[in-house]
Tab-separated table of N, CA and C in Angstrom:
chain	number	residue	atom	x	y	z
A	1	MET	N	46.389	-29.311	6.632
A	1	MET	CA	45.915	-28.196	5.851
A	1	MET	C	44.603	-28.431	5.367
A	2	ALA	N	43.442	-27.882	6.066
A	2	ALA	CA	42.139	-28.028	5.833
A	2	ALA	C	41.563	-26.919	5.086
A	3	LEU	N	40.879	-27.117	3.863
A	3	LEU	CA	40.293	-26.104	3.145
A	3	LEU	C	38.850	-26.116	3.397
A	4	THR	N	38.349	-25.030	3.675
A	4	THR	CA	36.888	-24.851	3.789
A	4	THR	C	36.251	-23.785	3.006
A	5	GLU	N	35.058	-23.897	2.556
A	5	GLU	CA	34.279	-22.978	1.759
A	5	GLU	C	32.996	-22.676	2.490
A	6	ARG	N	32.658	-21.351	2.470
A	6	ARG	CA	31.336	-20.943	3.151
A	6	ARG	C	30.875	-19.870	2.295
A	7	THR	N	29.471	-19.574	2.302
A	7	THR	CA	28.939	-18.581	1.751
A	7	THR	C	28.011	-17.910	2.721
A	8	THR	N	27.995	-16.452	2.440
A	8	THR	CA	27.226	-15.654	3.352
A	8	THR	C	26.605	-14.521	2.574
A	9	GLU	N	25.392	-13.905	2.913
A	9	GLU	CA	24.782	-12.937	2.263
A	9	GLU	C	25.518	-11.636	3.034
A	10	ASP	N	26.409	-11.062	2.577
A	10	ASP	CA	27.047	-10.031	3.321
A	10	ASP	C	26.611	-8.558	2.865
A	11	LYS	N	25.642	-8.426	2.021
A	11	LYS	CA	25.215	-7.062	1.765
A	11	LYS	C	23.772	-7.224	1.071
A	12	ILE	N	22.867	-6.552	1.832
A	12	ILE	CA	21.533	-6.507	1.234
A	12	ILE	C	21.199	-5.029	1.181
A	13	GLU	N	20.825	-4.519	-0.131
A	13	GLU	CA	20.454	-3.109	-0.321
A	13	GLU	C	19.085	-2.980	-0.996
A	14	ILE	N	18.494	-1.935	-0.738
A	14	ILE	CA	17.287	-1.623	-1.374
A	14	ILE	C	17.625	-0.361	-2.309
A	15	VAL	N	17.283	-0.590	-3.620
A	15	VAL	CA	17.770	0.343	-4.604
A	15	VAL	C	16.604	0.619	-5.623
A	16	GLY	N	16.745	1.807	-6.109
A	16	GLY	CA	15.884	2.329	-7.054
A	16	GLY	C	14.532	2.891	-6.781
A	17	ASP	N	13.639	3.278	-7.756
A	17	ASP	CA	12.495	3.947	-7.388
A	17	ASP	C	11.504	2.879	-6.943
A	18	PHE	N	11.712	1.633	-7.504
A	18	PHE	CA	10.658	0.662	-7.147
A	18	PHE	C	11.115	-0.409	-5.991
A	19	LYS	N	12.164	0.119	-5.261
A	19	LYS	CA	12.731	-0.635	-4.244
A	19	LYS	C	13.085	-2.063	-4.444
A	20	HIS	N	13.858	-2.329	-5.601
A	20	HIS	CA	14.473	-3.549	-5.742
A	20	HIS	C	15.438	-3.899	-4.612
A	21	VAL	N	15.399	-5.176	-4.293
A	21	VAL	CA	16.293	-5.714	-3.187
A	21	VAL	C	17.496	-6.363	-3.833
A	22	GLN	N	18.613	-5.788	-3.655
A	22	GLN	CA	19.803	-6.377	-4.252
A	22	GLN	C	20.646	-7.179	-3.209
A	23	VAL	N	20.963	-8.349	-3.470
A	23	VAL	CA	21.645	-9.260	-2.609
A	23	VAL	C	23.040	-9.569	-2.966
A	24	ARG	N	24.079	-9.430	-2.219
A	24	ARG	CA	25.312	-9.828	-2.566
A	24	ARG	C	25.734	-11.036	-1.607
A	25	THR	N	26.218	-12.020	-2.281
A	25	THR	CA	26.557	-13.347	-1.651
A	25	THR	C	28.061	-13.375	-1.806
A	26	ALA	N	28.827	-13.665	-0.755
A	26	ALA	CA	30.224	-13.822	-0.816
A	26	ALA	C	30.427	-15.256	-0.529
A	27	THR	N	31.422	-15.930	-1.383
A	27	THR	CA	31.965	-17.139	-1.153
A	27	THR	C	33.262	-17.074	-0.761
A	28	ILE	N	33.423	-17.535	0.422
A	28	ILE	CA	34.866	-17.402	1.107
A	28	ILE	C	35.481	-18.730	1.234
A	29	ILE	N	36.768	-18.831	0.818
A	29	ILE	CA	37.546	-20.053	0.928
A	29	ILE	C	38.631	-19.800	1.884
A	30	GLU	N	38.820	-20.682	2.922
A	30	GLU	CA	39.757	-20.547	3.902
A	30	GLU	C	40.623	-21.737	4.050
A	31	ARG	N	41.844	-21.549	4.280
A	31	ARG	CA	42.868	-22.600	4.618
A	31	ARG	C	43.195	-22.536	6.190
A	32	ASP	N	42.907	-23.534	6.990
A	32	ASP	CA	43.354	-23.515	8.267
A	32	ASP	C	42.738	-22.287	8.940
A	33	GLY	N	41.554	-21.880	8.547
A	33	GLY	CA	40.904	-20.648	9.337
A	33	GLY	C	41.341	-19.307	8.837
A	34	VAL	N	42.258	-19.311	7.773
A	34	VAL	CA	42.695	-17.979	7.232
A	34	VAL	C	42.003	-17.842	5.760
A	35	GLU	N	41.463	-16.816	5.600
A	35	GLU	CA	40.854	-16.525	4.297
A	35	GLU	C	41.929	-16.342	3.188
A	36	ILE	N	41.629	-17.135	2.131
A	36	ILE	CA	42.670	-17.064	0.991
A	36	ILE	C	41.947	-16.685	-0.230
A	37	SER	N	40.639	-16.639	-0.244
A	37	SER	CA	39.945	-16.248	-1.403
A	37	SER	C	38.566	-15.812	-1.095
A	38	ARG	N	38.066	-14.739	-1.833
A	38	ARG	CA	36.584	-14.349	-1.654
A	38	ARG	C	36.238	-13.814	-2.984
A	39	SER	N	34.977	-14.313	-3.333
A	39	SER	CA	34.309	-13.929	-4.589
A	39	SER	C	32.924	-13.521	-4.280
A	40	PHE	N	32.334	-12.833	-5.262
A	40	PHE	CA	30.929	-12.367	-5.044
A	40	PHE	C	29.953	-12.676	-6.118
A	41	HIS	N	28.734	-12.756	-5.789
A	41	HIS	CA	27.617	-12.895	-6.614
A	41	HIS	C	26.505	-12.013	-6.279
A	42	ARG	N	25.897	-11.411	-7.270
A	42	ARG	CA	24.797	-10.497	-6.823
A	42	ARG	C	23.546	-11.015	-7.611
A	43	HIS	N	22.388	-10.828	-6.943
A	43	HIS	CA	21.048	-10.980	-7.728
A	43	HIS	C	20.152	-9.924	-7.128
A	44	VAL	N	19.100	-9.773	-7.931
A	44	VAL	CA	18.135	-8.665	-7.569
A	44	VAL	C	16.751	-9.352	-7.440
A	45	VAL	N	16.025	-8.825	-6.558
A	45	VAL	CA	14.634	-9.303	-6.262
A	45	VAL	C	13.822	-8.123	-6.600
A	46	ALA	N	12.975	-8.340	-7.602
A	46	ALA	CA	12.018	-7.331	-8.097
A	46	ALA	C	10.857	-7.368	-7.317
A	47	PRO	N	9.958	-6.253	-7.260
A	47	PRO	CA	8.790	-6.207	-6.514
A	47	PRO	C	7.875	-7.215	-7.238
A	48	GLY	N	7.144	-8.157	-6.419
A	48	GLY	CA	6.242	-9.145	-6.852
A	48	GLY	C	6.871	-10.424	-7.224
A	49	ALA	N	8.082	-10.441	-7.150
A	49	ALA	CA	8.817	-11.729	-7.466
A	49	ALA	C	8.668	-12.817	-6.342
A	50	ASP	N	8.782	-14.014	-6.764
A	50	ASP	CA	8.695	-15.181	-5.858
A	50	ASP	C	9.919	-15.113	-4.932
A	51	VAL	N	9.766	-15.018	-3.651
A	51	VAL	CA	10.840	-15.044	-2.694
A	51	VAL	C	10.982	-16.110	-1.874
A	52	SER	N	10.184	-17.119	-2.217
A	52	SER	CA	10.249	-18.401	-1.388
A	52	SER	C	11.670	-19.162	-1.291
A	53	GLY	N	12.500	-18.885	-2.280
A	53	GLY	CA	13.882	-19.526	-2.240
A	53	GLY	C	14.928	-18.613	-1.649
A	54	GLU	N	14.502	-17.491	-1.097
A	54	GLU	CA	15.370	-16.497	-0.475
A	54	GLU	C	15.599	-16.757	0.977
A	55	SER	N	16.669	-16.256	1.500
A	55	SER	CA	16.755	-16.355	2.984
A	55	SER	C	15.669	-15.653	3.839
A	56	ALA	N	15.492	-16.110	4.996
A	56	ALA	CA	14.451	-15.375	5.775
A	56	ALA	C	14.644	-13.938	6.011
A	57	GLU	N	15.743	-13.454	6.001
A	57	GLU	CA	16.260	-11.992	6.114
A	57	GLU	C	15.770	-11.328	4.949
A	58	VAL	N	16.013	-11.961	3.629
A	58	VAL	CA	15.659	-11.202	2.370
A	58	VAL	C	14.185	-11.160	2.295
A	59	GLN	N	13.501	-12.363	2.635
A	59	GLN	CA	12.093	-12.514	2.685
A	59	GLN	C	11.376	-11.362	3.497
A	60	ALA	N	11.934	-11.087	4.773
A	60	ALA	CA	11.401	-10.118	5.635
A	60	ALA	C	11.552	-8.751	5.077
A	61	ILE	N	12.727	-8.499	4.433
A	61	ILE	CA	12.925	-7.158	3.783
A	61	ILE	C	12.024	-6.980	2.627
A	62	CYS	N	11.785	-7.940	1.825
A	62	CYS	CA	10.857	-7.903	0.690
A	62	CYS	C	9.410	-7.653	1.184
A	63	ALA	N	9.006	-8.398	2.217
A	63	ALA	CA	7.813	-8.153	2.718
A	63	ALA	C	7.452	-6.731	3.319
A	64	ALA	N	8.623	-6.175	3.687
A	64	ALA	CA	8.462	-4.745	4.285
A	64	ALA	C	8.317	-3.670	3.116
A	65	VAL	N	9.352	-3.803	2.109
A	65	VAL	CA	9.273	-2.761	1.098
A	65	VAL	C	8.511	-3.056	-0.192
A	66	HIS	N	8.170	-4.194	-0.444
A	66	HIS	CA	7.329	-4.516	-1.714
A	66	HIS	C	5.916	-4.674	-1.208
A	67	THR	N	5.428	-3.505	-0.996
A	67	THR	CA	4.027	-3.303	-0.673
A	67	THR	C	3.125	-3.497	-1.891
A	68	PRO	N	1.786	-3.646	-1.569
A	68	PRO	CA	1.005	-3.918	-2.727
A	68	PRO	C	0.894	-2.603	-3.808
A	69	GLU	N	1.102	-1.454	-3.204
A	69	GLU	CA	1.330	-0.278	-3.980
A	69	GLU	C	2.529	-0.132	-4.751
A	70	ASN	N	3.495	-0.563	-4.135
A	70	ASN	CA	4.854	-0.608	-4.917
A	70	ASN	C	4.811	-1.667	-6.015
A	71	ILE	N	4.209	-2.732	-5.758
A	71	ILE	CA	4.201	-3.854	-6.799
A	71	ILE	C	3.215	-3.370	-8.049
A	72	ALA	N	2.221	-2.736	-7.647
A	72	ALA	CA	1.357	-2.250	-8.648
A	72	ALA	C	2.047	-1.278	-9.473
A	73	ALA	N	2.678	-0.320	-8.858
A	73	ALA	CA	3.480	0.826	-9.522
A	73	ALA	C	4.488	0.103	-10.490
A	74	TYR	N	5.302	-0.791	-9.966
A	74	TYR	CA	6.290	-1.507	-10.748
A	74	TYR	C	5.773	-2.117	-11.978
A	75	LYS	N	4.579	-2.877	-11.834
A	75	LYS	CA	3.979	-3.631	-12.933
A	75	LYS	C	3.388	-2.642	-13.999
A	76	ALA	N	2.894	-1.476	-13.538
A	76	ALA	CA	2.380	-0.412	-14.455
A	76	ALA	C	3.559	0.165	-15.203
A	77	HIS	N	4.684	0.321	-14.566
A	77	HIS	CA	5.916	0.742	-15.388
A	77	HIS	C	6.439	-0.115	-16.347
A	78	GLN	N	6.466	-1.497	-15.978
A	78	GLN	CA	6.848	-2.498	-16.989
A	78	GLN	C	5.863	-2.477	-18.099
A	79	GLU	N	4.502	-2.519	-17.936
A	79	GLU	CA	3.759	-2.487	-19.095
A	79	GLU	C	3.839	-1.244	-19.913
A	80	GLU	N	3.984	-0.032	-19.259
A	80	GLU	CA	4.179	1.202	-20.029
A	80	GLU	C	5.523	1.082	-20.801
A	81	ALA	N	6.488	0.490	-20.310
A	81	ALA	CA	7.719	0.279	-21.117
A	81	ALA	C	7.546	-0.533	-22.329
A	82	LEU	N	6.743	-1.483	-22.317
A	82	LEU	CA	6.602	-2.378	-23.483
A	82	LEU	C	5.619	-1.754	-24.504
A	83	GLN	N	5.051	-0.661	-24.306
A	83	GLN	CA	4.213	0.010	-25.348
A	83	GLN	C	4.994	0.964	-26.150
């Protein structure tokens, strides 16, 4: 009876006005190749955030949707919200 655990990014979504990238990671536990448990964790990558620790796929998506204009609009929105 072998237990194995693996993780996979099973859902990547672009959400909201400023194109936040939401990443869902599944942790899957299997016994002899049969899934017995699955749990999820989500995190969000905001425009302008450091993506060096993200997967290549998430980095590519962020590079495509987090344009300089998008990052500037998000930062302006944040500054406006603080006032």
